[in-house]
Amino acid sequence: MSVRTIGIIGGGQLGRMLAMAAARLDLRTVILEPQPDCPAAQLANAQIVAAYDDPDALAELARLCDIVTYEFENVPVAAAEALAEAVPVFPPPRALEVSQDRLVEKSFIRDCGIRTADFAAVDSQADLEAALDRFGGVGVLKTRRLGYDGKGQRLFRSPAESRDGAFEALGGVPLILESLVPFEREISIIAARDRDGTIACYDPAENVHRNGILHTSTLPARVNEASADQARRAARAILDSLGYVGVIGVEFFVLPDGGLVANEIAPRVHNSGHWTEAACVISQFEQHVRAVAGHPLGDPRRHSDCVMQNLIGDDIDDVPAWLARPDVLVHLYGKAEARPGRKMGHVTQILG
Ligand code: AMP
């Protein structure tokens, strides 16, 4: 079946960039997003303005589209599964299920033979005390669901720190305690798998976070070939295990000896892959569109070194200065209001 129209659940900047990549391949896009005039809909062919789990809206999306994909990992699993009865959904809904719950995610990654931090489920203050004792009094406490960009987390740096009320302070919801990884740097890898099972991996990016939000991704990452290879092998194992179709992002901590510890997966195009639009012939966005539409994957090779920087909140005021630099690709998301912590755009500077 040849794909003419792609449905995208979610209307943010990632959906917008997918819509742009689809348009270049003469594919149409329909966005399902409750917020009218969202960043993605500004560049898509149509928008269904409705909740992600609205049954009528999902039926309409299935009717209008040949395949459906998504741009964020908190798409309700039941909605994706219901949709998959009517129209192919890529990546598979199982990828959502795995990435929505940090406990399920860490268990899945470990079952793929990939190293993770030690972890324990925490459903009460008593669980927390026991898990902290097991991890030497230090660790990172996180909500299992709906945490992102460092939100819903509490760091225990030293055994002397008070634990009182820590379970309730994160909302009394199911938590996970992870052992503290003594990492030297953070990297991520963007990889794609097509419908035939062919896999293409981009080079790992070195990521710096500020206030829990990605600040820069730099290529090349300061890792040796063995670490880069380990990242590629991990991505392959995850993609194959999920029978995945599309682009995935996998984040790792790099230990002082070069060993990798996987932190999380994102079953979608990823902020730490935005650099690919400037430094590769085929961007992560086109790669995703190719995979889900049933086209051959493009070459993920990087032709230039580069650094991608997010424009967060007031950083949008720096756009004229960035535009004055001829070596910088500026990409803005069409968001009317710049709020603190809000991703407004990004810039990628080519280095040599
Ligand atoms: P996350 O929400 O899992 O992406 O975590 C946000 C940030 O917290 C990461 O980018 C790390 O800088 C830090 N972090 C998360 N988990 C751990 C861990 N187990 N050990 C050390 N640092 C962590």
XYZ file of C-alpha atoms and ligand atoms in Angstrom:
375
model
C 0.000 0.000 0.000
C 1.469 3.329 -0.910
C 1.221 5.957 1.787
C -0.250 9.306 0.814
C -1.306 10.772 4.176
C 0.361 10.468 7.592
C -1.537 11.134 10.818
C 0.493 12.652 13.644
C -0.743 12.542 17.238
C 0.567 15.636 19.007
C 0.954 19.156 17.659
C 4.235 20.466 19.092
C 7.511 21.313 17.410
C 8.404 17.685 16.743
C 5.141 17.215 14.837
C 5.856 20.448 12.997
C 9.272 19.232 11.870
C 7.807 15.863 10.839
C 5.151 17.672 8.792
C 7.860 19.709 7.038
C 9.864 16.575 6.214
C 6.727 14.800 4.961
C 5.830 17.730 2.700
C 9.231 17.490 0.984
C 8.392 13.908 0.048
C 4.962 15.012 -1.209
C 3.176 13.328 1.685
C 0.207 14.938 3.416
C -0.105 15.264 7.202
C -3.085 15.484 9.546
C -2.448 16.536 13.155
C -4.535 15.395 16.146
C -4.090 18.007 18.870
C -6.524 19.757 21.235
C -4.786 23.141 21.012
C -5.938 25.069 17.914
C -3.269 26.555 15.607
C -0.561 24.475 17.275
C 3.027 24.576 15.930
C 2.531 21.411 13.848
C -0.826 22.416 12.363
C 0.685 25.643 11.008
C 2.625 23.494 8.517
C 0.364 20.452 8.111
C -2.516 19.887 5.695
C -5.187 19.594 8.371
C -5.767 19.507 12.110
C -8.360 17.605 14.091
C -8.908 19.731 17.196
C -9.748 17.159 19.867
C -8.353 15.235 22.815
C -5.831 12.492 21.986
C -8.234 9.826 23.247
C -11.459 11.178 21.712
C -12.989 8.117 19.950
C -14.654 10.147 17.178
C -11.427 12.049 16.508
C -9.434 8.806 16.374
C -11.951 7.324 13.924
C -11.651 10.457 11.785
C -7.845 10.253 11.895
C -7.962 6.592 10.807
C -10.325 7.506 7.967
C -8.149 10.348 6.677
C -4.735 8.674 7.003
C -2.889 5.662 5.585
C -0.667 5.317 8.656
C -0.481 7.120 12.007
C 2.569 8.105 14.046
C 3.077 10.249 17.150
C 5.416 12.976 18.357
C 5.287 12.511 22.135
C 5.462 9.471 24.378
C 2.476 10.206 26.589
C -0.097 9.359 23.943
C -2.698 7.232 25.806
C -1.768 3.600 25.089
C -5.440 2.562 24.836
C -5.995 5.210 22.134
C -2.970 4.024 20.140
C -4.084 0.409 20.454
C -7.655 1.213 19.379
C -6.315 3.168 16.418
C -4.033 0.269 15.451
C -7.149 -1.866 14.847
C -8.127 0.482 12.023
C -4.832 1.757 10.572
C -1.126 0.870 10.971
C 0.421 2.765 13.908
C 4.212 3.270 13.894
C 6.144 3.049 16.193
C 4.155 0.158 17.738
C 1.979 1.086 20.753
C 4.128 -1.275 22.856
C 6.901 1.355 22.602
C 4.576 3.846 24.325
C 3.746 1.366 27.049
C 7.440 0.788 27.754
C 8.502 4.432 27.751
C 5.591 5.806 29.808
C 6.602 4.072 33.023
C 10.209 4.362 34.198
C 10.011 1.049 36.056
C 8.739 -0.841 32.998
C 11.264 1.026 30.857
C 14.300 0.212 33.031
C 13.204 -3.441 33.288
C 12.753 -3.631 29.519
C 16.160 -2.069 28.816
C 17.827 -4.460 31.245
C 16.032 -7.417 29.635
C 17.539 -6.301 26.304
C 20.954 -6.988 27.877
C 21.768 -3.293 28.363
C 23.201 -1.862 31.565
C 21.021 0.523 33.605
C 21.342 2.109 37.045
C 20.160 -0.150 39.865
C 16.520 0.588 40.537
C 13.705 -0.217 42.916
C 9.964 0.430 42.905
C 8.932 2.865 45.656
C 5.260 2.851 46.654
C 5.595 4.129 50.204
C 7.956 5.948 52.579
C 9.002 2.531 53.953
C 9.930 1.353 50.436
C 11.983 4.516 50.025
C 13.900 3.968 53.281
C 14.654 0.358 52.325
C 15.759 1.220 48.788
C 17.951 4.117 49.960
C 19.619 1.841 52.509
C 20.278 -0.640 49.696
C 21.876 2.072 47.508
C 24.133 3.455 50.286
C 21.858 6.377 51.170
C 22.182 8.099 47.764
C 20.063 7.958 44.631
C 17.608 9.730 42.374
C 13.931 9.437 43.220
C 11.635 9.891 40.221
C 7.935 9.622 39.469
C 7.314 6.512 37.375
C 4.961 8.334 35.024
C 4.708 11.776 33.419
C 8.132 12.978 34.489
C 10.231 14.700 31.854
C 13.012 17.276 31.621
C 13.988 16.575 35.237
C 10.488 17.313 36.585
C 9.132 15.154 39.411
C 12.564 14.218 40.765
C 14.457 14.387 44.030
C 18.197 13.834 44.338
C 19.678 12.264 47.490
C 23.336 13.300 47.357
C 24.479 12.115 50.769
C 23.333 9.558 53.351
C 23.061 12.434 55.854
C 20.210 14.052 53.919
C 16.782 13.913 55.531
C 14.358 11.506 53.889
C 11.359 12.663 55.929
C 8.205 13.080 53.877
C 10.091 12.504 50.605
C 7.551 9.988 49.296
C 4.573 12.313 49.887
C 6.499 15.344 48.564
C 6.469 13.840 45.060
C 2.681 13.545 45.199
C 2.188 10.139 46.817
C 2.287 8.536 43.349
C 4.255 5.408 42.326
C 7.979 6.221 42.252
C 11.262 4.608 41.288
C 14.562 5.043 43.124
C 17.643 4.785 40.927
C 21.197 4.423 42.145
C 23.311 7.529 41.531
C 25.388 7.004 38.367
C 28.823 8.700 38.656
C 28.804 9.752 35.032
C 31.366 11.864 33.233
C 29.050 13.011 30.469
C 25.713 12.275 28.834
C 25.217 11.103 25.265
C 22.281 10.009 23.162
C 21.900 8.091 19.970
C 19.202 8.533 17.356
C 18.434 5.409 15.358
C 15.788 4.285 12.881
C 14.325 0.934 11.869
C 12.284 0.442 8.724
C 9.467 -2.010 8.054
C 11.936 -4.637 6.764
C 14.030 -4.452 9.928
C 16.908 -2.462 8.424
C 18.500 -0.168 11.022
C 20.382 3.112 10.584
C 22.166 4.846 13.490
C 23.305 8.458 13.627
C 26.499 9.355 15.481
C 26.108 9.779 19.247
C 25.601 13.363 20.439
C 27.058 14.748 23.666
C 24.309 16.478 25.617
C 24.451 19.199 28.264
C 21.342 19.916 30.328
C 20.493 23.155 32.163
C 17.750 23.183 34.786
C 16.834 19.678 33.644
C 16.258 20.771 30.021
C 18.535 19.953 27.093
C 20.793 22.954 26.435
C 23.271 21.754 23.799
C 24.033 18.680 21.715
C 27.582 18.567 20.333
C 28.992 16.396 17.552
C 31.225 14.557 17.789
C 30.646 13.416 21.374
C 33.835 12.952 23.383
C 33.614 9.153 23.486
C 35.863 6.484 22.013
C 34.811 4.153 19.219
C 34.092 1.309 21.666
C 31.542 3.482 23.520
C 29.950 4.659 20.264
C 29.683 1.057 19.159
C 28.127 0.077 22.481
C 25.493 2.811 21.984
C 24.700 1.567 18.472
C 24.402 -2.038 19.651
C 22.086 -1.014 22.484
C 19.852 0.950 20.101
C 19.702 -2.040 17.741
C 18.735 -4.429 20.536
C 15.928 -2.097 21.677
C 14.597 -1.518 18.148
C 14.613 -5.218 17.279
C 13.045 -6.239 20.567
C 10.118 -3.851 20.010
C 9.696 -4.764 16.323
C 10.026 -1.023 15.951
C 9.326 1.129 12.895
C 10.466 4.768 12.987
C 13.056 6.873 14.822
C 13.971 6.373 18.465
C 16.207 8.326 20.870
C 18.203 6.465 23.525
C 19.965 8.414 26.304
C 23.050 7.150 28.116
C 25.374 8.137 30.928
C 29.078 7.695 30.092
C 31.191 6.356 32.963
C 34.827 7.413 33.455
C 35.993 4.093 31.909
C 33.868 4.695 28.797
C 31.174 2.195 29.805
C 27.579 3.206 29.076
C 24.550 3.106 31.351
C 21.223 3.560 29.546
C 18.876 6.090 31.157
C 15.801 6.325 28.987
C 14.277 5.834 25.570
C 12.044 8.186 23.626
C 9.905 6.450 20.977
C 9.914 9.414 18.627
C 12.183 11.968 17.031
C 14.244 13.556 19.776
C 15.521 17.006 20.715
C 19.102 15.678 20.818
C 18.719 14.735 17.133
C 17.838 18.200 15.837
C 21.468 18.651 14.739
C 20.872 16.072 11.979
C 18.970 18.627 9.877
C 22.165 20.686 9.566
C 24.910 18.049 9.572
C 23.438 15.051 7.718
C 21.933 14.683 4.260
C 18.874 12.953 5.744
C 17.580 14.461 9.017
C 15.998 12.421 11.801
C 12.635 13.872 10.698
C 12.932 12.666 7.113
C 14.301 9.359 8.397
C 11.204 8.873 10.554
C 8.880 9.779 7.687
C 10.736 7.387 5.375
C 10.499 4.551 7.897
C 6.799 4.923 8.702
C 5.814 5.565 5.076
C 7.586 2.409 3.929
C 10.414 4.092 2.003
C 14.077 2.996 2.210
C 16.057 4.642 5.020
C 18.476 7.428 4.127
C 22.189 7.625 4.914
C 22.683 8.718 8.572
C 26.313 9.764 8.008
C 27.368 13.119 9.451
C 29.147 15.424 7.019
C 30.083 18.151 9.541
C 30.811 18.686 13.189
C 28.220 20.895 14.843
C 26.607 22.141 18.024
C 22.847 22.462 18.457
C 21.544 24.840 21.120
C 17.956 25.105 22.280
C 16.300 28.518 22.462
C 14.351 28.388 25.724
C 11.960 31.143 26.889
C 13.642 34.546 26.526
C 16.440 33.066 24.391
C 14.066 33.863 21.548
C 15.245 37.488 21.897
C 18.672 36.367 20.605
C 17.291 35.335 17.223
C 18.462 38.496 15.388
C 22.011 37.849 16.657
C 21.870 34.205 15.576
C 20.516 35.210 12.169
C 23.482 37.542 11.747
C 25.776 34.500 11.819
C 26.007 32.902 8.375
C 27.174 29.507 9.697
C 24.103 28.938 11.872
C 20.854 27.195 10.935
C 17.999 28.870 12.818
C 14.794 26.920 13.397
C 11.785 28.521 15.135
C 8.651 26.711 16.305
C 5.873 29.257 15.739
C 4.902 29.590 19.408
C 3.160 32.875 20.155
C 4.256 33.280 23.765
C 7.736 32.780 25.287
C 7.270 31.308 28.750
C 10.164 30.338 31.065
C 11.318 26.788 30.238
C 9.372 26.696 26.978
C 11.230 25.444 23.903
C 10.860 28.219 21.310
C 13.355 27.077 18.696
C 16.906 25.865 18.224
C 20.043 26.843 16.365
C 22.713 24.582 14.917
C 26.175 25.946 14.264
C 28.382 24.073 11.809
C 31.905 23.674 13.192
C 34.467 23.566 10.407
P 15.788 12.054 33.387
O 14.502 12.754 33.684
O 15.782 10.591 33.713
O 16.237 12.317 31.966
O 16.895 12.728 34.318
C 17.218 14.096 34.204
C 18.691 14.312 34.551
O 18.946 13.925 35.916
C 19.637 13.458 33.718
O 19.931 14.075 32.488
C 20.845 13.377 34.644
O 21.621 14.548 34.532
C 20.217 13.292 36.026
N 20.007 11.882 36.413
C 18.913 11.147 36.161
N 19.029 9.895 36.631
C 20.240 9.805 37.212
C 20.973 8.759 37.878
N 20.429 7.541 38.076
N 22.211 9.038 38.340
C 22.755 10.262 38.157
N 22.125 11.291 37.538
C 20.885 11.084 37.080
